[in-house]
PDB file of C-alpha atoms in Angstrom:
ATOM      1  CA  UNK A1322       3.627 -29.971 -15.151  1.00 55.00           C
ATOM      2  CA  UNK A1323       0.540 -28.373 -13.590  1.00 62.00           C
ATOM      3  CA  UNK A1324      -1.270 -29.636 -10.520  1.00 69.00           C
ATOM      4  CA  UNK A1325      -4.366 -30.373 -12.621  1.00 66.00           C
ATOM      5  CA  UNK A1326      -2.390 -32.857 -14.737  1.00 67.00           C
ATOM      6  CA  UNK A1327      -0.816 -34.461 -11.675  1.00 74.00           C
ATOM      7  CA  UNK A1328      -4.277 -34.839 -10.122  1.00 77.00           C
ATOM      8  CA  UNK A1329      -5.486 -36.561 -13.311  1.00 74.00           C
ATOM      9  CA  UNK A1330      -2.538 -38.943 -13.202  1.00 74.00           C
ATOM     10  CA  UNK A1331      -3.235 -39.637  -9.537  1.00 80.00           C
ATOM     11  CA  UNK A1332      -6.914 -40.293 -10.294  1.00 82.00           C
ATOM     12  CA  UNK A1333      -5.961 -42.774 -13.025  1.00 78.00           C
ATOM     13  CA  UNK A1334      -3.567 -44.602 -10.698  1.00 82.00           C
ATOM     14  CA  UNK A1335      -6.221 -44.745  -7.962  1.00 88.00           C
ATOM     15  CA  UNK A1336      -8.913 -46.139 -10.296  1.00 86.00           C
ATOM     16  CA  UNK A1337      -6.451 -48.789 -11.521  1.00 84.00           C
ATOM     17  CA  UNK A1338      -5.638 -49.544  -7.867  1.00 89.00           C
ATOM     18  CA  UNK A1339      -9.348 -49.955  -7.075  1.00 92.00           C
ATOM     19  CA  UNK A1340      -9.638 -52.414  -9.943  1.00 89.00           C
ATOM     20  CA  UNK A1341      -6.647 -54.304  -8.538  1.00 90.00           C
ATOM     21  CA  UNK A1342      -8.287 -54.462  -5.105  1.00 93.00           C
ATOM     22  CA  UNK A1343     -11.534 -55.769  -6.622  1.00 91.00           C
ATOM     23  CA  UNK A1344      -9.599 -58.438  -8.501  1.00 88.00           C
ATOM     24  CA  UNK A1345      -7.308 -59.302  -5.607  1.00 88.00           C
ATOM     25  CA  UNK A1346     -10.228 -59.826  -3.211  1.00 89.00           C
ATOM     26  CA  UNK A1347     -12.135 -61.733  -5.927  1.00 85.00           C
ATOM     27  CA  UNK A1348     -15.289 -59.678  -5.339  1.00 84.00           C
ATOM     28  CA  UNK A1349     -16.559 -60.421  -8.849  1.00 84.00           C
ATOM     29  CA  UNK A1350     -15.389 -64.029  -9.141  1.00 79.00           C
ATOM     30  CA  UNK A1351     -12.358 -66.286  -9.070  1.00 77.00           C
ATOM     31  CA  UNK A1352     -11.175 -65.594 -12.592  1.00 70.00           C
ATOM     32  CA  UNK A1353     -11.504 -69.185 -13.809  1.00 69.00           C
ATOM     33  CA  UNK A1354     -12.125 -70.190 -17.404  1.00 64.00           C
ATOM     34  CA  UNK A1355     -15.852 -70.504 -16.680  1.00 67.00           C
ATOM     35  CA  UNK A1356     -16.086 -67.327 -14.596  1.00 72.00           C
ATOM     36  CA  UNK A1357     -13.656 -64.612 -15.668  1.00 76.00           C
ATOM     37  CA  UNK A1358     -15.064 -61.208 -14.635  1.00 84.00           C
ATOM     38  CA  UNK A1359     -12.275 -59.287 -16.364  1.00 79.00           C
ATOM     39  CA  UNK A1360     -13.175 -60.849 -19.713  1.00 79.00           C
ATOM     40  CA  UNK A1361     -16.882 -60.274 -19.110  1.00 84.00           C
ATOM     41  CA  UNK A1362     -16.315 -56.584 -18.381  1.00 84.00           C
ATOM     42  CA  UNK A1363     -13.942 -56.339 -21.344  1.00 80.00           C
ATOM     43  CA  UNK A1364     -16.607 -57.814 -23.614  1.00 82.00           C
ATOM     44  CA  UNK A1365     -19.138 -55.279 -22.297  1.00 86.00           C
ATOM     45  CA  UNK A1366     -16.704 -52.454 -23.069  1.00 83.00           C
ATOM     46  CA  UNK A1367     -15.838 -53.828 -26.506  1.00 78.00           C
ATOM     47  CA  UNK A1368     -19.333 -54.716 -27.688  1.00 85.00           C
ATOM     48  CA  UNK A1369     -21.516 -52.081 -26.007  1.00 88.00           C
ATOM     49  CA  UNK A1370     -19.829 -49.022 -24.497  1.00 88.00           C
ATOM     50  CA  UNK A1371     -16.942 -48.457 -26.937  1.00 81.00           C
ATOM     51  CA  UNK A1372     -19.116 -48.787 -30.095  1.00 87.00           C
ATOM     52  CA  UNK A1373     -21.455 -46.098 -28.701  1.00 89.00           C
ATOM     53  CA  UNK A1374     -18.466 -43.805 -28.124  1.00 83.00           C
ATOM     54  CA  UNK A1375     -16.987 -44.443 -31.584  1.00 80.00           C
ATOM     55  CA  UNK A1376     -20.300 -43.937 -33.394  1.00 88.00           C
ATOM     56  CA  UNK A1377     -21.109 -40.701 -31.553  1.00 88.00           C
ATOM     57  CA  UNK A1378     -17.604 -39.293 -32.075  1.00 80.00           C
ATOM     58  CA  UNK A1379     -17.460 -39.954 -35.812  1.00 81.00           C
ATOM     59  CA  UNK A1380     -21.081 -38.892 -36.380  1.00 87.00           C
ATOM     60  CA  UNK A1381     -20.383 -35.496 -34.799  1.00 84.00           C
ATOM     61  CA  UNK A1382     -16.867 -34.659 -36.060  1.00 79.00           C
ATOM     62  CA  UNK A1383     -16.675 -31.590 -38.308  1.00 80.00           C
ATOM     63  CA  UNK A1384     -15.124 -33.133 -41.420  1.00 77.00           C
ATOM     64  CA  UNK A1385     -15.189 -29.871 -43.375  1.00 77.00           C
ATOM     65  CA  UNK A1386     -12.889 -28.041 -40.968  1.00 78.00           C
ATOM     66  CA  UNK A1387     -10.304 -30.691 -40.080  1.00 79.00           C
ATOM     67  CA  UNK A1388      -6.693 -29.356 -40.105  1.00 86.00           C
ATOM     68  CA  UNK A1389      -5.401 -31.714 -42.762  1.00 89.00           C
ATOM     69  CA  UNK A1390      -1.751 -30.613 -42.512  1.00 90.00           C
ATOM     70  CA  UNK A1391      -1.723 -31.297 -38.770  1.00 92.00           C
ATOM     71  CA  UNK A1392      -3.455 -34.644 -39.261  1.00 92.00           C
ATOM     72  CA  UNK A1393      -0.855 -35.685 -41.836  1.00 94.00           C
ATOM     73  CA  UNK A1394       2.023 -34.442 -39.653  1.00 96.00           C
ATOM     74  CA  UNK A1395       0.798 -36.644 -36.811  1.00 96.00           C
ATOM     75  CA  UNK A1396      -0.689 -39.738 -38.414  1.00 95.00           C
ATOM     76  CA  UNK A1397       1.952 -40.278 -41.110  1.00 95.00           C
ATOM     77  CA  UNK A1398       4.790 -40.902 -38.601  1.00 96.00           C
ATOM     78  CA  UNK A1399       2.523 -42.605 -36.048  1.00 96.00           C
ATOM     79  CA  UNK A1400       1.000 -44.980 -38.598  1.00 95.00           C
ATOM     80  CA  UNK A1401       4.483 -45.564 -40.011  1.00 96.00           C
ATOM     81  CA  UNK A1402       5.706 -46.531 -36.531  1.00 96.00           C
ATOM     82  CA  UNK A1403       2.697 -48.810 -36.081  1.00 96.00           C
ATOM     83  CA  UNK A1404       3.457 -50.633 -39.333  1.00 96.00           C
ATOM     84  CA  UNK A1405       7.171 -50.846 -38.480  1.00 96.00           C
ATOM     85  CA  UNK A1406       6.486 -52.356 -35.045  1.00 95.00           C
ATOM     86  CA  UNK A1407       3.964 -54.725 -36.583  1.00 94.00           C
ATOM     87  CA  UNK A1408       6.428 -55.776 -39.303  1.00 93.00           C
ATOM     88  CA  UNK A1409       9.284 -56.428 -36.871  1.00 93.00           C
ATOM     89  CA  UNK A1410       7.033 -58.337 -34.467  1.00 91.00           C
ATOM     90  CA  UNK A1411       5.540 -60.385 -37.274  1.00 89.00           C
ATOM     91  CA  UNK A1412       9.003 -61.378 -38.499  1.00 87.00           C
ATOM     92  CA  UNK A1413       9.877 -62.441 -34.946  1.00 85.00           C
ATOM     93  CA  UNK A1414       6.591 -64.304 -34.571  1.00 75.00           C
ATOM     94  CA  UNK A1415       7.434 -66.418 -37.609  1.00 63.00           C
ATOM     95  CA  UNK A1416      10.492 -67.673 -35.692  1.00 59.00           C
ATOM     96  CA  UNK A1417       8.740 -68.253 -32.360  1.00 58.00           C
ATOM     97  CA  UNK A1418       5.508 -69.520 -30.819  1.00 58.00           C
ATOM     98  CA  UNK A1419       3.958 -66.062 -30.342  1.00 69.00           C
ATOM     99  CA  UNK A1420       0.195 -65.758 -30.686  1.00 82.00           C
ATOM    100  CA  UNK A1421      -1.111 -64.724 -34.092  1.00 87.00           C
ATOM    101  CA  UNK A1422      -2.476 -61.416 -32.776  1.00 89.00           C
ATOM    102  CA  UNK A1423       0.716 -60.463 -30.875  1.00 91.00           C
ATOM    103  CA  UNK A1424       2.233 -58.172 -33.567  1.00 93.00           C
ATOM    104  CA  UNK A1425      -0.950 -56.099 -33.886  1.00 92.00           C
ATOM    105  CA  UNK A1426      -1.447 -55.882 -30.108  1.00 92.00           C
ATOM    106  CA  UNK A1427       2.094 -54.573 -29.600  1.00 94.00           C
ATOM    107  CA  UNK A1428       1.688 -52.162 -32.523  1.00 94.00           C
ATOM    108  CA  UNK A1429      -1.484 -50.589 -31.119  1.00 93.00           C
ATOM    109  CA  UNK A1430       0.017 -50.421 -27.612  1.00 94.00           C
ATOM    110  CA  UNK A1431       3.059 -48.513 -28.891  1.00 95.00           C
ATOM    111  CA  UNK A1432       1.018 -45.954 -30.825  1.00 95.00           C
ATOM    112  CA  UNK A1433      -2.363 -45.478 -29.105  1.00 91.00           C
ATOM    113  CA  UNK A1434      -2.065 -42.790 -26.432  1.00 90.00           C
ATOM    114  CA  UNK A1435      -4.209 -41.836 -23.468  1.00 84.00           C
ATOM    115  CA  UNK A1436      -5.596 -38.841 -25.320  1.00 84.00           C
ATOM    116  CA  UNK A1437      -8.669 -38.262 -23.140  1.00 76.00           C
ATOM    117  CA  UNK A1438      -7.942 -38.858 -19.439  1.00 72.00           C
ATOM    118  CA  UNK A1439      -4.439 -37.330 -19.582  1.00 79.00           C
ATOM    119  CA  UNK A1440      -4.333 -35.626 -22.973  1.00 83.00           C
ATOM    120  CA  UNK A1441      -7.263 -33.239 -22.437  1.00 76.00           C
ATOM    121  CA  UNK A1442      -6.091 -31.782 -19.097  1.00 73.00           C
ATOM    122  CA  UNK A1443      -2.510 -31.619 -20.434  1.00 80.00           C
ATOM    123  CA  UNK A1444      -3.570 -29.634 -23.518  1.00 82.00           C
ATOM    124  CA  UNK A1445      -5.876 -27.384 -21.515  1.00 75.00           C
ATOM    125  CA  UNK A1446      -3.410 -26.753 -18.691  1.00 76.00           C
ATOM    126  CA  UNK A1447      -0.307 -26.180 -20.800  1.00 80.00           C
ATOM    127  CA  UNK A1448      -1.567 -24.848 -24.132  1.00 82.00           C
ATOM    128  CA  UNK A1449      -4.801 -23.106 -23.195  1.00 81.00           C
ATOM    129  CA  UNK A1450      -8.066 -22.928 -25.128  1.00 77.00           C
ATOM    130  CA  UNK A1451      -6.457 -22.807 -28.571  1.00 81.00           C
ATOM    131  CA  UNK A1452      -4.332 -25.888 -27.868  1.00 83.00           C
ATOM    132  CA  UNK A1453      -7.266 -27.752 -26.373  1.00 79.00           C
ATOM    133  CA  UNK A1454      -9.369 -27.098 -29.473  1.00 79.00           C
ATOM    134  CA  UNK A1455      -6.676 -28.518 -31.763  1.00 85.00           C
ATOM    135  CA  UNK A1456      -6.153 -31.483 -29.440  1.00 85.00           C
ATOM    136  CA  UNK A1457      -9.853 -32.346 -29.430  1.00 78.00           C
ATOM    137  CA  UNK A1458      -9.910 -32.186 -33.231  1.00 81.00           C
ATOM    138  CA  UNK A1459      -7.096 -34.745 -33.409  1.00 86.00           C
ATOM    139  CA  UNK A1460      -8.723 -36.921 -30.750  1.00 81.00           C
ATOM    140  CA  UNK A1461     -11.901 -37.074 -32.843  1.00 76.00           C
ATOM    141  CA  UNK A1462     -10.058 -39.135 -35.492  1.00 81.00           C
ATOM    142  CA  UNK A1463      -7.450 -40.772 -33.232  1.00 83.00           C
ATOM    143  CA  UNK A1464      -9.306 -44.048 -32.699  1.00 76.00           C
ATOM    144  CA  UNK A1465     -10.789 -43.950 -36.202  1.00 77.00           C
ATOM    145  CA  UNK A1466      -7.396 -44.153 -37.913  1.00 85.00           C
ATOM    146  CA  UNK A1467      -5.247 -46.175 -35.511  1.00 87.00           C
ATOM    147  CA  UNK A1468      -7.809 -48.810 -34.532  1.00 81.00           C
ATOM    148  CA  UNK A1469      -8.977 -49.233 -38.127  1.00 81.00           C
ATOM    149  CA  UNK A1470      -5.419 -49.925 -39.293  1.00 87.00           C
ATOM    150  CA  UNK A1471      -4.618 -52.305 -36.433  1.00 87.00           C
ATOM    151  CA  UNK A1472      -7.936 -54.145 -36.674  1.00 84.00           C
ATOM    152  CA  UNK A1473      -7.360 -54.752 -40.379  1.00 84.00           C
ATOM    153  CA  UNK A1474      -3.853 -56.096 -39.697  1.00 87.00           C
ATOM    154  CA  UNK A1475      -4.922 -58.503 -36.961  1.00 86.00           C
ATOM    155  CA  UNK A1476      -7.951 -59.777 -38.860  1.00 82.00           C
ATOM    156  CA  UNK A1477      -5.773 -60.416 -41.913  1.00 83.00           C
ATOM    157  CA  UNK A1478      -3.309 -62.388 -39.778  1.00 85.00           C
ATOM    158  CA  UNK A1479      -6.115 -64.413 -38.199  1.00 84.00           C
ATOM    159  CA  UNK A1480      -7.669 -65.158 -41.588  1.00 80.00           C
ATOM    160  CA  UNK A1481      -4.336 -66.380 -42.955  1.00 77.00           C
ATOM    161  CA  UNK A1482      -3.655 -68.489 -39.861  1.00 78.00           C
ATOM    162  CA  UNK A1483      -7.062 -70.191 -39.888  1.00 73.00           C
ATOM    163  CA  UNK A1484      -7.386 -70.649 -43.640  1.00 67.00           C
ATOM    164  CA  UNK A1485      -7.122 -74.129 -45.102  1.00 58.00           C
ATOM    165  CA  UNK A1486      -3.836 -74.825 -46.940  1.00 61.00           C
ATOM    166  CA  UNK A1487      -5.668 -75.025 -50.269  1.00 54.00           C
ATOM    167  CA  UNK A1488      -7.888 -71.979 -49.621  1.00 54.00           C
ATOM    168  CA  UNK A1489      -8.184 -69.532 -52.493  1.00 58.00           C
ATOM    169  CA  UNK A1490      -6.601 -66.124 -51.907  1.00 55.00           C
ATOM    170  CA  UNK A1491      -9.838 -64.401 -52.867  1.00 63.00           C
ATOM    171  CA  UNK A1492     -11.773 -66.312 -50.205  1.00 63.00           C
ATOM    172  CA  UNK A1493      -9.178 -65.399 -47.562  1.00 60.00           C
ATOM    173  CA  UNK A1494      -9.318 -61.707 -48.497  1.00 65.00           C
ATOM    174  CA  UNK A1495     -13.121 -61.750 -48.582  1.00 69.00           C
ATOM    175  CA  UNK A1496     -13.256 -63.326 -45.128  1.00 63.00           C
ATOM    176  CA  UNK A1497     -10.760 -60.778 -43.824  1.00 62.00           C
ATOM    177  CA  UNK A1498     -12.794 -57.899 -45.226  1.00 65.00           C
ATOM    178  CA  UNK A1499     -15.988 -59.267 -43.702  1.00 70.00           C
ATOM    179  CA  UNK A1500     -14.390 -59.772 -40.273  1.00 65.00           C
ATOM    180  CA  UNK A1501     -12.715 -56.346 -40.400  1.00 62.00           C
ATOM    181  CA  UNK A1502     -15.971 -54.557 -41.249  1.00 68.00           C
ATOM    182  CA  UNK A1503     -18.352 -56.566 -39.051  1.00 73.00           C
ATOM    183  CA  UNK A1504     -16.284 -55.639 -36.042  1.00 71.00           C
ATOM    184  CA  UNK A1505     -17.252 -53.803 -32.823  1.00 76.00           C
ATOM    185  CA  UNK A1506     -14.622 -51.116 -33.508  1.00 72.00           C
ATOM    186  CA  UNK A1507     -14.816 -50.693 -37.261  1.00 75.00           C
ATOM    187  CA  UNK A1508     -18.557 -51.012 -37.877  1.00 83.00           C
ATOM    188  CA  UNK A1509     -19.661 -48.186 -35.525  1.00 86.00           C
ATOM    189  CA  UNK A1510     -16.924 -45.945 -36.938  1.00 80.00           C
ATOM    190  CA  UNK A1511     -18.053 -46.567 -40.520  1.00 84.00           C
ATOM    191  CA  UNK A1512     -21.711 -46.146 -39.525  1.00 89.00           C
ATOM    192  CA  UNK A1513     -20.888 -42.880 -37.752  1.00 88.00           C
ATOM    193  CA  UNK A1514     -19.026 -41.575 -40.794  1.00 85.00           C
ATOM    194  CA  UNK A1515     -21.945 -42.531 -43.046  1.00 90.00           C
ATOM    195  CA  UNK A1516     -24.354 -40.685 -40.747  1.00 93.00           C
ATOM    196  CA  UNK A1517     -22.008 -37.703 -40.731  1.00 88.00           C
ATOM    197  CA  UNK A1518     -21.783 -37.582 -44.535  1.00 90.00           C
ATOM    198  CA  UNK A1519     -25.566 -37.782 -44.898  1.00 92.00           C
ATOM    199  CA  UNK A1520     -25.741 -34.657 -42.763  1.00 89.00           C
ATOM    200  CA  UNK A1521     -28.503 -35.714 -40.387  1.00 88.00           C
ATOM    201  CA  UNK A1522     -28.222 -34.453 -36.804  1.00 89.00           C
ATOM    202  CA  UNK A1523     -28.375 -37.084 -34.088  1.00 92.00           C
ATOM    203  CA  UNK A1524     -31.799 -37.058 -32.363  1.00 93.00           C
ATOM    204  CA  UNK A1525     -31.385 -35.604 -28.898  1.00 94.00           C
ATOM    205  CA  UNK A1526     -32.624 -38.730 -27.118  1.00 94.00           C
ATOM    206  CA  UNK A1527     -30.312 -40.994 -29.147  1.00 94.00           C
ATOM    207  CA  UNK A1528     -27.371 -38.666 -28.605  1.00 94.00           C
ATOM    208  CA  UNK A1529     -27.955 -38.730 -24.837  1.00 95.00           C
ATOM    209  CA  UNK A1530     -28.050 -42.546 -24.788  1.00 95.00           C
ATOM    210  CA  UNK A1531     -24.822 -42.726 -26.802  1.00 93.00           C
ATOM    211  CA  UNK A1532     -23.151 -40.135 -24.571  1.00 91.00           C
ATOM    212  CA  UNK A1533     -24.164 -42.054 -21.449  1.00 93.00           C
ATOM    213  CA  UNK A1534     -22.897 -45.371 -22.799  1.00 92.00           C
ATOM    214  CA  UNK A1535     -19.678 -43.828 -24.122  1.00 86.00           C
ATOM    215  CA  UNK A1536     -18.875 -42.183 -20.794  1.00 85.00           C
ATOM    216  CA  UNK A1537     -18.488 -45.636 -19.227  1.00 85.00           C
ATOM    217  CA  UNK A1538     -15.535 -46.606 -21.443  1.00 80.00           C
ATOM    218  CA  UNK A1539     -12.825 -44.717 -19.555  1.00 77.00           C
ATOM    219  CA  UNK A1540     -13.533 -45.873 -15.959  1.00 85.00           C
ATOM    220  CA  UNK A1541     -14.345 -49.396 -17.115  1.00 84.00           C
ATOM    221  CA  UNK A1542     -11.083 -49.787 -19.051  1.00 79.00           C
ATOM    222  CA  UNK A1543      -9.028 -48.347 -16.190  1.00 80.00           C
ATOM    223  CA  UNK A1544     -10.705 -50.747 -13.772  1.00 86.00           C
ATOM    224  CA  UNK A1545      -9.949 -53.590 -16.179  1.00 82.00           C
ATOM    225  CA  UNK A1546      -6.245 -52.727 -16.090  1.00 80.00           C
ATOM    226  CA  UNK A1547      -6.232 -53.124 -12.305  1.00 84.00           C
ATOM    227  CA  UNK A1548      -8.290 -56.317 -12.399  1.00 87.00           C
ATOM    228  CA  UNK A1549      -6.040 -57.828 -15.071  1.00 81.00           C
ATOM    229  CA  UNK A1550      -3.025 -56.938 -12.933  1.00 83.00           C
ATOM    230  CA  UNK A1551      -4.614 -58.816 -10.017  1.00 85.00           C
ATOM    231  CA  UNK A1552      -5.703 -61.887 -12.002  1.00 83.00           C
ATOM    232  CA  UNK A1553      -2.754 -62.189 -14.401  1.00 76.00           C
ATOM    233  CA  UNK A1554       0.037 -60.466 -12.476  1.00 77.00           C
ATOM    234  CA  UNK A1555       3.002 -58.844 -14.179  1.00 74.00           C
ATOM    235  CA  UNK A1556       4.801 -60.826 -16.883  1.00 77.00           C
ATOM    236  CA  UNK A1557       7.780 -62.866 -15.643  1.00 76.00           C
ATOM    237  CA  UNK A1558      10.049 -60.635 -17.706  1.00 81.00           C
ATOM    238  CA  UNK A1559       9.422 -56.906 -18.002  1.00 87.00           C
ATOM    239  CA  UNK A1560      11.820 -56.260 -20.879  1.00 88.00           C
ATOM    240  CA  UNK A1561       8.990 -56.355 -23.430  1.00 88.00           C
ATOM    241  CA  UNK A1562       6.837 -53.930 -21.432  1.00 92.00           C
ATOM    242  CA  UNK A1563       9.800 -51.604 -20.854  1.00 94.00           C
ATOM    243  CA  UNK A1564      10.703 -51.639 -24.556  1.00 94.00           C
ATOM    244  CA  UNK A1565       7.128 -50.857 -25.628  1.00 95.00           C
ATOM    245  CA  UNK A1566       6.909 -48.066 -23.026  1.00 95.00           C
ATOM    246  CA  UNK A1567      10.191 -46.581 -24.287  1.00 96.00           C
ATOM    247  CA  UNK A1568       8.922 -46.584 -27.867  1.00 96.00           C
ATOM    248  CA  UNK A1569       5.666 -44.954 -26.751  1.00 96.00           C
ATOM    249  CA  UNK A1570       7.186 -42.226 -24.578  1.00 96.00           C
ATOM    250  CA  UNK A1571      10.451 -41.636 -26.470  1.00 96.00           C
ATOM    251  CA  UNK A1572      10.581 -42.692 -30.102  1.00 97.00           C
ATOM    252  CA  UNK A1573       7.031 -41.792 -31.138  1.00 97.00           C
ATOM    253  CA  UNK A1574       7.102 -38.136 -29.972  1.00 97.00           C
ATOM    254  CA  UNK A1575      10.596 -37.759 -31.482  1.00 97.00           C
ATOM    255  CA  UNK A1576       9.301 -38.975 -34.854  1.00 97.00           C
ATOM    256  CA  UNK A1577       6.282 -36.674 -34.722  1.00 97.00           C
ATOM    257  CA  UNK A1578       8.484 -33.722 -33.745  1.00 96.00           C
ATOM    258  CA  UNK A1579      10.838 -34.341 -36.651  1.00 96.00           C
ATOM    259  CA  UNK A1580       8.102 -34.808 -39.267  1.00 96.00           C
ATOM    260  CA  UNK A1581       5.874 -31.981 -38.021  1.00 96.00           C
ATOM    261  CA  UNK A1582       8.611 -29.384 -37.454  1.00 94.00           C
ATOM    262  CA  UNK A1583      11.128 -30.076 -40.193  1.00 95.00           C
ATOM    263  CA  UNK A1584       8.832 -31.853 -42.635  1.00 94.00           C
ATOM    264  CA  UNK A1585       5.653 -29.737 -42.437  1.00 94.00           C
ATOM    265  CA  UNK A1586       7.188 -26.580 -40.971  1.00 93.00           C
ATOM    266  CA  UNK A1587       4.850 -26.474 -37.968  1.00 93.00           C
ATOM    267  CA  UNK A1588       5.794 -24.346 -34.969  1.00 91.00           C
ATOM    268  CA  UNK A1589       4.203 -22.908 -31.845  1.00 90.00           C
ATOM    269  CA  UNK A1590       0.925 -24.290 -30.526  1.00 90.00           C
ATOM    270  CA  UNK A1591       0.171 -26.693 -33.427  1.00 92.00           C
ATOM    271  CA  UNK A1592       3.596 -28.326 -33.039  1.00 94.00           C
ATOM    272  CA  UNK A1593       3.205 -28.550 -29.257  1.00 93.00           C
ATOM    273  CA  UNK A1594      -0.220 -30.175 -29.596  1.00 93.00           C
ATOM    274  CA  UNK A1595       1.146 -32.883 -31.908  1.00 95.00           C
ATOM    275  CA  UNK A1596       4.248 -33.663 -29.852  1.00 95.00           C
ATOM    276  CA  UNK A1597       2.372 -33.822 -26.556  1.00 93.00           C
ATOM    277  CA  UNK A1598      -0.304 -36.059 -28.069  1.00 94.00           C
ATOM    278  CA  UNK A1599       2.415 -38.403 -29.325  1.00 96.00           C
ATOM    279  CA  UNK A1600       4.189 -38.338 -25.932  1.00 95.00           C
ATOM    280  CA  UNK A1601       1.168 -39.514 -23.921  1.00 93.00           C
ATOM    281  CA  UNK A1602       1.339 -42.865 -22.093  1.00 91.00           C
ATOM    282  CA  UNK A1603      -0.374 -45.941 -23.514  1.00 91.00           C
ATOM    283  CA  UNK A1604      -4.151 -45.670 -23.685  1.00 83.00           C
ATOM    284  CA  UNK A1605      -6.518 -48.059 -21.959  1.00 77.00           C
ATOM    285  CA  UNK A1606      -7.966 -49.036 -25.347  1.00 78.00           C
ATOM    286  CA  UNK A1607      -4.856 -51.151 -25.886  1.00 86.00           C
ATOM    287  CA  UNK A1608      -5.893 -53.248 -22.879  1.00 81.00           C
ATOM    288  CA  UNK A1609      -9.331 -53.703 -24.407  1.00 79.00           C
ATOM    289  CA  UNK A1610      -7.660 -54.757 -27.680  1.00 83.00           C
ATOM    290  CA  UNK A1611      -5.445 -57.303 -25.875  1.00 86.00           C
ATOM    291  CA  UNK A1612      -8.458 -58.697 -24.008  1.00 83.00           C
ATOM    292  CA  UNK A1613     -10.434 -58.972 -27.233  1.00 83.00           C
ATOM    293  CA  UNK A1614      -7.785 -61.189 -28.869  1.00 86.00           C
ATOM    294  CA  UNK A1615      -6.593 -62.833 -25.612  1.00 85.00           C
ATOM    295  CA  UNK A1616      -3.010 -61.941 -26.394  1.00 89.00           C
ATOM    296  CA  UNK A1617      -0.226 -60.283 -24.323  1.00 89.00           C
ATOM    297  CA  UNK A1618      -2.719 -59.216 -21.653  1.00 87.00           C
ATOM    298  CA  UNK A1619      -0.169 -59.192 -18.816  1.00 87.00           C
ATOM    299  CA  UNK A1620       2.382 -57.277 -20.885  1.00 91.00           C
ATOM    300  CA  UNK A1621      -0.178 -54.713 -22.077  1.00 91.00           C
ATOM    301  CA  UNK A1622      -1.334 -54.223 -18.494  1.00 87.00           C
ATOM    302  CA  UNK A1623       2.278 -53.622 -17.446  1.00 90.00           C
ATOM    303  CA  UNK A1624       2.810 -51.120 -20.278  1.00 92.00           C
ATOM    304  CA  UNK A1625      -0.269 -49.143 -19.229  1.00 87.00           C
ATOM    305  CA  UNK A1626       0.970 -48.949 -15.643  1.00 86.00           C
ATOM    306  CA  UNK A1627       4.669 -48.333 -16.391  1.00 90.00           C
ATOM    307  CA  UNK A1628       4.140 -45.728 -19.109  1.00 90.00           C
ATOM    308  CA  UNK A1629       1.638 -43.782 -16.993  1.00 85.00           C
ATOM    309  CA  UNK A1630       4.068 -43.644 -14.056  1.00 85.00           C
ATOM    310  CA  UNK A1631       7.036 -42.799 -16.297  1.00 89.00           C
ATOM    311  CA  UNK A1632       5.059 -40.006 -17.989  1.00 88.00           C
ATOM    312  CA  UNK A1633       5.524 -37.903 -14.832  1.00 82.00           C
ATOM    313  CA  UNK A1634       9.232 -37.734 -15.728  1.00 88.00           C
ATOM    314  CA  UNK A1635       9.105 -37.657 -19.537  1.00 92.00           C
ATOM    315  CA  UNK A1636       6.403 -34.992 -19.983  1.00 88.00           C
ATOM    316  CA  UNK A1637       8.515 -32.146 -18.494  1.00 88.00           C
ATOM    317  CA  UNK A1638      11.370 -33.109 -20.838  1.00 91.00           C
ATOM    318  CA  UNK A1639       9.184 -32.749 -23.926  1.00 92.00           C
ATOM    319  CA  UNK A1640       7.738 -29.491 -22.605  1.00 88.00           C
ATOM    320  CA  UNK A1641      11.268 -28.154 -22.064  1.00 88.00           C
ATOM    321  CA  UNK A1642      12.309 -29.183 -25.581  1.00 92.00           C
ATOM    322  CA  UNK A1643       9.251 -27.474 -27.091  1.00 90.00           C
ATOM    323  CA  UNK A1644      10.006 -24.329 -25.112  1.00 87.00           C
ATOM    324  CA  UNK A1645      13.600 -24.383 -26.391  1.00 88.00           C
ATOM    325  CA  UNK A1646      12.334 -24.680 -29.978  1.00 86.00           C
ATOM    326  CA  UNK A1647      10.123 -21.645 -29.333  1.00 73.00           C
TER     327      UNK A1647
END
């Protein structure tokens, strides 16, 4: 692992630590029900900064030149894992008192990687310009696919849970569709895709505003992880966080490697890009997702911290395996 990647990991840990200090010293408030600064900052990220990032990304992606084979080799196993985790967690939720949104929160935490703060320097430092270009192409649709799927799942669960016993199925589905579309993640993505398909360039002034707002997502979400750690603490039991981290760092890259290499016949740089993207630690967007639905916040915080620290040991193993495969 190069020094540049280690410096990025160190920077992430330090920003999370600063957020923890801010929360621990209660500089922004006591964290009561009436004054919860972590939730206020999370709402700002979810309703203002993240939508700007999602709209700008999807409005600018080059749809005509996407590497469809690589996209399928990555998103088929990753989406399959997301649905499997969601299905298992939903079956367990039916036998327990878990929150309605818990299956979707765990599913997005297992599959959504830190593709920007860690992924970009990893691709650039290990795979060079060609690898970085492929990585950025995948990142451009990363949130589009994974967050769209998970948002639909959680909104469907919430609609079913809150529907009256005699509610018509059509009304439930219509309400789910409305809530899934009029959503701070989905709506800007769909609007960005519509703008992209029309073919209009973004006005320079608008693009600069969107870029400025979008650039706040990463430091804000990392700070939120630290603040949540200070206000909520670690969960009483870490077995859930450890299990999710193991799925993220171990099972997901193994699935992508198997599908991409033996299913799609990919080798060399394209294969390395996919495996390393799948092997990244949990992304800070999962924390934003947990905050949005007020579910498993302490566990998701722990997964972000544990998986980022463990990545220092797991990344060299995947790099060695890729080198052995040639």
